Coordinates of C-alpha atoms in Angstrom, one line a residue:
M18 CA 73.0 -66.1 46.1
S19 CA 73.0 -63.7 49.7
S20 CA 72.3 -65.4 52.9
Q21 CA 70.8 -62.4 55.2
H22 CA 73.5 -62.0 57.8
V23 CA 75.2 -59.3 58.0
P24 CA 78.6 -59.0 59.5
H25 CA 79.3 -55.9 62.1
G26 CA 81.8 -55.1 60.4
A27 CA 81.3 -52.4 57.2
G28 CA 82.6 -53.1 53.6
I29 CA 82.2 -56.9 53.5
P30 CA 79.7 -58.4 51.8
A31 CA 77.7 -60.8 52.6
P32 CA 78.1 -64.3 52.9
S33 CA 77.1 -66.2 49.4
I34 CA 76.8 -69.1 48.1
E35 CA 78.3 -71.0 45.6
E36 CA 77.6 -74.1 43.8
V37 CA 80.9 -75.2 42.3
S38 CA 79.9 -78.5 40.9
P39 CA 75.9 -80.1 40.6
G40 CA 74.4 -80.5 43.9
I41 CA 77.5 -78.8 45.7
F42 CA 77.8 -76.1 47.2
A43 CA 80.3 -73.6 49.3
Y44 CA 79.2 -70.9 51.8
I45 CA 81.9 -68.3 50.7
Q46 CA 81.8 -65.7 54.1
L47 CA 84.4 -62.5 52.8
D48 CA 87.0 -61.0 53.2
G49 CA 88.2 -64.3 54.8
S50 CA 89.9 -62.5 57.7
W51 CA 89.9 -64.1 61.6
F52 CA 86.4 -66.1 61.5
L53 CA 85.1 -65.5 58.0
N54 CA 85.3 -69.2 56.7
N55 CA 84.4 -71.2 54.7
A56 CA 81.6 -74.5 54.2
G57 CA 80.8 -76.4 52.0
C58 CA 76.8 -78.8 51.2
I59 CA 76.4 -81.6 49.5
V60 CA 72.8 -82.1 48.1
G61 CA 72.3 -85.9 48.2
S62 CA 68.3 -87.5 47.2
R63 CA 67.7 -87.9 50.8
T64 CA 70.0 -86.0 52.5
A65 CA 72.6 -83.7 52.8
T66 CA 76.1 -83.3 54.3
L67 CA 78.0 -80.9 55.6
I68 CA 81.7 -79.7 55.0
D69 CA 82.3 -77.5 58.8
T70 CA 79.8 -74.8 60.2
T71 CA 80.7 -71.0 61.0
G72 CA 82.1 -69.1 64.7
T73 CA 79.8 -67.6 65.8
E74 CA 76.1 -68.0 67.2
A75 CA 74.6 -65.8 65.3
R76 CA 77.0 -67.1 62.2
G77 CA 75.9 -70.6 62.4
N78 CA 71.9 -70.1 62.6
A79 CA 72.5 -67.6 59.3
W80 CA 74.8 -70.9 58.0
R81 CA 71.7 -73.5 59.2
T82 CA 69.6 -70.4 57.6
A83 CA 71.0 -70.5 54.3
V84 CA 71.6 -74.4 54.2
S85 CA 67.6 -74.5 54.5
S86 CA 67.8 -72.5 51.3
I87 CA 69.3 -75.2 49.2
T88 CA 68.0 -77.9 50.5
S89 CA 65.0 -79.6 51.9
N90 CA 66.8 -82.8 53.0
P91 CA 67.9 -83.2 56.5
V92 CA 71.4 -83.0 57.4
T93 CA 72.8 -86.2 59.0
T94 CA 76.3 -85.5 58.4
L95 CA 78.3 -83.1 59.6
L96 CA 82.5 -83.3 58.4
N97 CA 85.1 -81.0 61.1
T98 CA 88.1 -80.3 58.8
H99 CA 89.4 -79.1 62.2
H100 CA 88.9 -78.3 65.3
H101 CA 89.3 -74.6 65.5
A102 CA 86.8 -71.9 66.4
D103 CA 85.5 -70.5 63.1
H104 CA 84.6 -73.9 61.7
T105 CA 82.7 -75.4 64.8
N106 CA 81.5 -73.2 66.6
G107 CA 78.4 -73.8 64.2
N108 CA 78.0 -77.3 64.6
F109 CA 75.4 -76.5 67.7
A110 CA 73.2 -75.9 64.8
F111 CA 73.3 -79.3 63.5
A112 CA 73.8 -81.1 66.3
P113 CA 71.6 -83.8 67.3
G114 CA 70.2 -84.3 64.0
A115 CA 74.0 -84.8 62.3
T116 CA 76.7 -87.6 62.8
I117 CA 79.9 -84.8 63.3
I118 CA 82.7 -86.7 61.6
G119 CA 86.5 -85.4 62.6
H120 CA 89.9 -86.7 62.9
E121 CA 90.4 -88.3 66.9
L122 CA 92.6 -84.8 67.6
C123 CA 90.2 -82.6 66.2
R124 CA 87.9 -83.7 69.0
H125 CA 90.3 -83.8 71.4
E126 CA 90.5 -80.4 70.9
I127 CA 86.6 -79.4 71.6
V128 CA 86.9 -80.6 74.2
T129 CA 89.5 -79.9 75.7
A130 CA 89.3 -76.5 75.1
G131 CA 85.8 -76.7 75.8
Q132 CA 83.8 -73.5 76.1
F133 CA 85.7 -70.8 73.9
P134 CA 85.8 -66.7 75.6
R135 CA 89.3 -68.2 76.5
F136 CA 90.7 -65.4 73.6
S137 CA 88.4 -63.5 73.0
P138 CA 88.1 -60.1 74.4
R139 CA 91.7 -60.4 71.4
F140 CA 89.1 -59.5 69.6
P141 CA 86.3 -56.6 70.7
G142 CA 83.5 -56.2 69.1
T143 CA 82.9 -59.1 67.9
D144 CA 79.8 -61.7 69.3
F145 CA 79.7 -64.8 69.2
G146 CA 77.5 -65.7 71.4
D147 CA 76.4 -68.7 73.1
C148 CA 78.4 -72.0 71.2
P149 CA 78.2 -74.7 73.3
P150 CA 81.1 -77.3 72.2
T151 CA 80.3 -79.3 69.7
P152 CA 83.3 -82.7 69.5
P153 CA 83.5 -85.0 66.4
T154 CA 81.0 -87.7 67.9
V155 CA 82.7 -90.3 65.3
T156 CA 86.5 -90.0 64.4
F157 CA 89.8 -91.8 62.7
A158 CA 93.0 -91.3 62.5
D159 CA 94.1 -91.0 58.5
K160 CA 91.7 -91.8 56.3
L161 CA 88.0 -92.2 56.0
T162 CA 85.2 -92.5 53.2
T163 CA 81.5 -91.4 53.7
Y164 CA 79.2 -91.5 50.5
V165 CA 76.6 -88.5 49.7
D166 CA 74.4 -91.6 48.1
D167 CA 76.8 -92.3 45.1
L168 CA 78.9 -89.5 44.9
R169 CA 82.5 -90.5 47.1
I170 CA 84.1 -88.4 49.4
E171 CA 87.5 -89.4 50.4
L172 CA 88.0 -87.4 54.3
S173 CA 92.2 -87.3 54.3
Y174 CA 94.5 -86.2 56.8
V175 CA 97.4 -84.5 56.7
G176 CA 98.0 -82.3 59.6
P177 CA 99.6 -81.1 61.7
A178 CA 100.1 -78.8 59.2
H179 CA 97.6 -75.7 59.9
T180 CA 96.9 -77.5 63.6
T181 CA 97.3 -81.1 64.4
N182 CA 94.4 -82.8 63.3
D183 CA 93.8 -81.1 59.4
V184 CA 91.6 -83.0 57.0
V185 CA 90.9 -82.4 53.6
A186 CA 87.8 -83.6 51.7
W187 CA 88.6 -85.5 48.3
I188 CA 85.4 -85.2 45.9
P189 CA 87.2 -87.6 43.4
D190 CA 84.4 -88.1 41.0
R191 CA 84.1 -83.5 39.9
K192 CA 88.0 -83.4 41.0
L193 CA 87.3 -80.8 43.6
L194 CA 88.6 -80.2 47.0
F195 CA 87.3 -78.9 50.5
A196 CA 90.7 -78.2 51.7
G197 CA 90.2 -76.6 54.7
D198 CA 92.6 -73.8 56.4
V199 CA 95.4 -75.5 55.0
L200 CA 95.0 -72.8 52.1
F201 CA 93.9 -69.7 52.3
N202 CA 93.1 -67.5 49.4
G203 CA 94.3 -64.1 49.4
G204 CA 94.4 -64.6 53.8
T205 CA 98.0 -65.2 55.6
P206 CA 98.6 -68.8 56.0
F207 CA 98.5 -69.4 60.2
M208 CA 100.4 -71.9 61.6
M209 CA 100.8 -71.6 65.7
F210 CA 98.4 -74.7 66.9
G211 CA 100.2 -76.7 63.5
S212 CA 103.6 -77.4 62.0
L213 CA 105.7 -75.0 58.6
A214 CA 106.9 -78.3 57.7
G215 CA 104.2 -80.7 57.6
S216 CA 102.7 -77.2 55.7
L217 CA 104.5 -76.7 52.5
E218 CA 104.1 -81.3 52.7
A219 CA 100.7 -81.2 53.1
L220 CA 100.3 -79.0 49.6
D221 CA 102.5 -81.2 48.3
R222 CA 99.9 -83.7 48.9
I223 CA 96.7 -82.0 47.8
E224 CA 99.0 -80.6 44.6
A225 CA 99.3 -84.3 43.9
L226 CA 95.3 -84.8 43.8
K227 CA 95.1 -82.6 40.9
P228 CA 92.1 -80.4 42.1
E229 CA 90.3 -78.5 39.5
V230 CA 88.0 -76.1 41.9
I231 CA 89.2 -75.7 45.7
V232 CA 87.0 -73.9 48.1
P233 CA 89.6 -73.1 50.5
G234 CA 89.2 -72.6 54.1
H235 CA 88.9 -68.2 53.7
G236 CA 89.1 -66.4 50.9
A237 CA 87.1 -67.6 46.9
V238 CA 87.2 -70.5 45.2
C239 CA 89.8 -70.9 43.4
G240 CA 91.6 -73.2 41.2
P241 CA 95.3 -75.0 42.0
E242 CA 97.2 -71.5 40.9
V243 CA 96.5 -71.7 45.1
I244 CA 98.6 -74.0 46.4
A245 CA 101.9 -72.4 44.5
R246 CA 100.9 -68.9 46.1
V247 CA 99.9 -70.6 50.1
R248 CA 103.6 -71.9 48.8
A249 CA 105.3 -69.1 47.9
Y250 CA 104.3 -67.4 51.7
L251 CA 105.7 -70.9 53.2
E252 CA 109.0 -70.7 52.2
F253 CA 109.6 -66.9 53.1
V254 CA 108.1 -67.5 56.3
R255 CA 111.3 -70.9 56.1
D256 CA 113.8 -68.9 54.6
T257 CA 113.3 -66.1 57.4
A258 CA 113.3 -67.8 59.7
K259 CA 116.6 -69.7 59.0
R260 CA 118.6 -66.0 58.6
G261 CA 117.0 -64.4 62.0
F262 CA 117.3 -67.6 63.9
D263 CA 121.5 -67.3 62.8
A264 CA 121.6 -64.5 64.0
G265 CA 119.6 -64.8 67.7
V266 CA 117.4 -62.3 66.3
E267 CA 114.3 -63.3 68.4
P268 CA 110.3 -63.8 65.9
A269 CA 108.0 -61.1 67.3
E270 CA 111.7 -58.6 66.6
L271 CA 112.2 -59.9 63.4
A272 CA 108.7 -59.6 62.3
R273 CA 108.3 -56.3 63.4
D274 CA 111.2 -56.1 60.9
L275 CA 110.3 -57.3 58.1
D276 CA 109.3 -55.8 54.5
L277 CA 106.5 -58.6 53.7
G278 CA 106.7 -58.2 50.3
Q279 CA 104.1 -59.1 48.1
F280 CA 102.9 -60.6 51.5
G281 CA 102.1 -58.1 52.9
E282 CA 98.7 -57.6 50.3
L283 CA 97.4 -60.5 52.1
T284 CA 94.6 -60.0 54.5
D285 CA 95.7 -60.6 59.0
P286 CA 99.7 -59.9 57.9
E287 CA 100.2 -60.2 62.2
R288 CA 100.4 -63.3 61.8
I289 CA 104.2 -63.4 60.3
V290 CA 105.4 -63.3 64.7
P291 CA 103.4 -67.3 65.4
N292 CA 104.6 -68.4 62.4
L293 CA 108.0 -67.3 62.3
H294 CA 107.6 -68.5 66.2
R295 CA 106.7 -71.8 64.7
A296 CA 109.3 -72.1 62.5
Y297 CA 111.6 -70.9 65.0
L298 CA 110.5 -74.3 66.8
E299 CA 111.1 -76.0 64.6
L300 CA 114.6 -75.0 63.6
R301 CA 115.1 -76.2 67.7
G302 CA 114.2 -79.4 66.7
G303 CA 110.5 -79.4 68.1
K304 CA 107.8 -81.4 67.4
R305 CA 105.3 -80.7 65.2
G306 CA 102.1 -79.3 66.8
A307 CA 103.7 -78.9 69.4
H308 CA 102.7 -76.3 72.0
L309 CA 103.4 -72.8 71.2
P310 CA 102.1 -69.7 74.8
M311 CA 98.8 -68.8 72.7
M312 CA 98.3 -65.5 74.6
Q313 CA 101.6 -65.1 73.8
M314 CA 100.8 -65.1 70.5
F315 CA 98.0 -63.4 70.5
D316 CA 99.4 -60.7 72.0
E317 CA 102.7 -60.3 70.2
M318 CA 100.2 -60.4 67.1
V319 CA 98.5 -57.4 69.0
A320 CA 101.4 -55.4 69.1
Y321 CA 102.4 -56.1 66.1
N322 CA 99.8 -53.7 65.0
G323 CA 100.9 -51.3 66.9
G324 CA 98.9 -51.8 70.2
Q325 CA 95.5 -52.0 67.8
P326 CA 93.5 -54.7 68.5
L327 CA 93.3 -58.2 65.8
R328 CA 90.7 -57.1 62.6
C329 CA 87.4 -59.4 63.3
L330 CA 84.4 -58.4 61.3
A331 CA 83.0 -62.3 61.7

């Protein structure tokens, strides 16, 4: 089933709806590159619960339309896996009717950031529209359980990983995991706002759940095999960073001359630059999730791309 929103980028499909378990739907926005994320809808007998929204005003409205095609039940709960704009800009489309739940740092980051277009000039051609900041109104620090009828949804904090505030939504009765951006399927993992070491630990925690179906934050619905693929990339970054750090080579220079090998086939390969910066910070003993200069990171990614803007088809 396809939604009605057609992205401005040519050659990518319209968002689609996939029933990943009875009454549980994934909203997939391929190709999963910048701002093309996934979301979810869990339908109960009288209400619906969502997992994440989308990154632009138009896509937020399209997600709302897609939900109405899935169910006529009111959306009463919205779970945010982390604060990033591609997963939360569309929160406005479901407020004030839905109670928004997220990690306490998710709320903090959205409130602190304010209106989104701080770095949107790095994505020319993308119309983000008007997305009023709409943070969680219910927060938690470690774990929270919510229900759709008798179906248990376990929210667990696994950060800092992709960000400081990553949460995964585990539905044990279905062996189904909504992983947020702790897992990318076919895209380059991104740790600029989080932690390399923490990301590896988050993978261990996810693997221990033994999920059979995974809805990643970006890319197609998949199985647990994606965990090993993401781990391989993270270990590549870790090992590359250690060699460069020991040799005194700066991250941007190291990235420029680096052969990504099999990982060069992933979307958004320029993320290697901030990922190396993150690894270097941790090699220096820096705190997980510590600030990296965002504008510098985006400018260095543009430089890595030969001066070309970041590819955003949202």
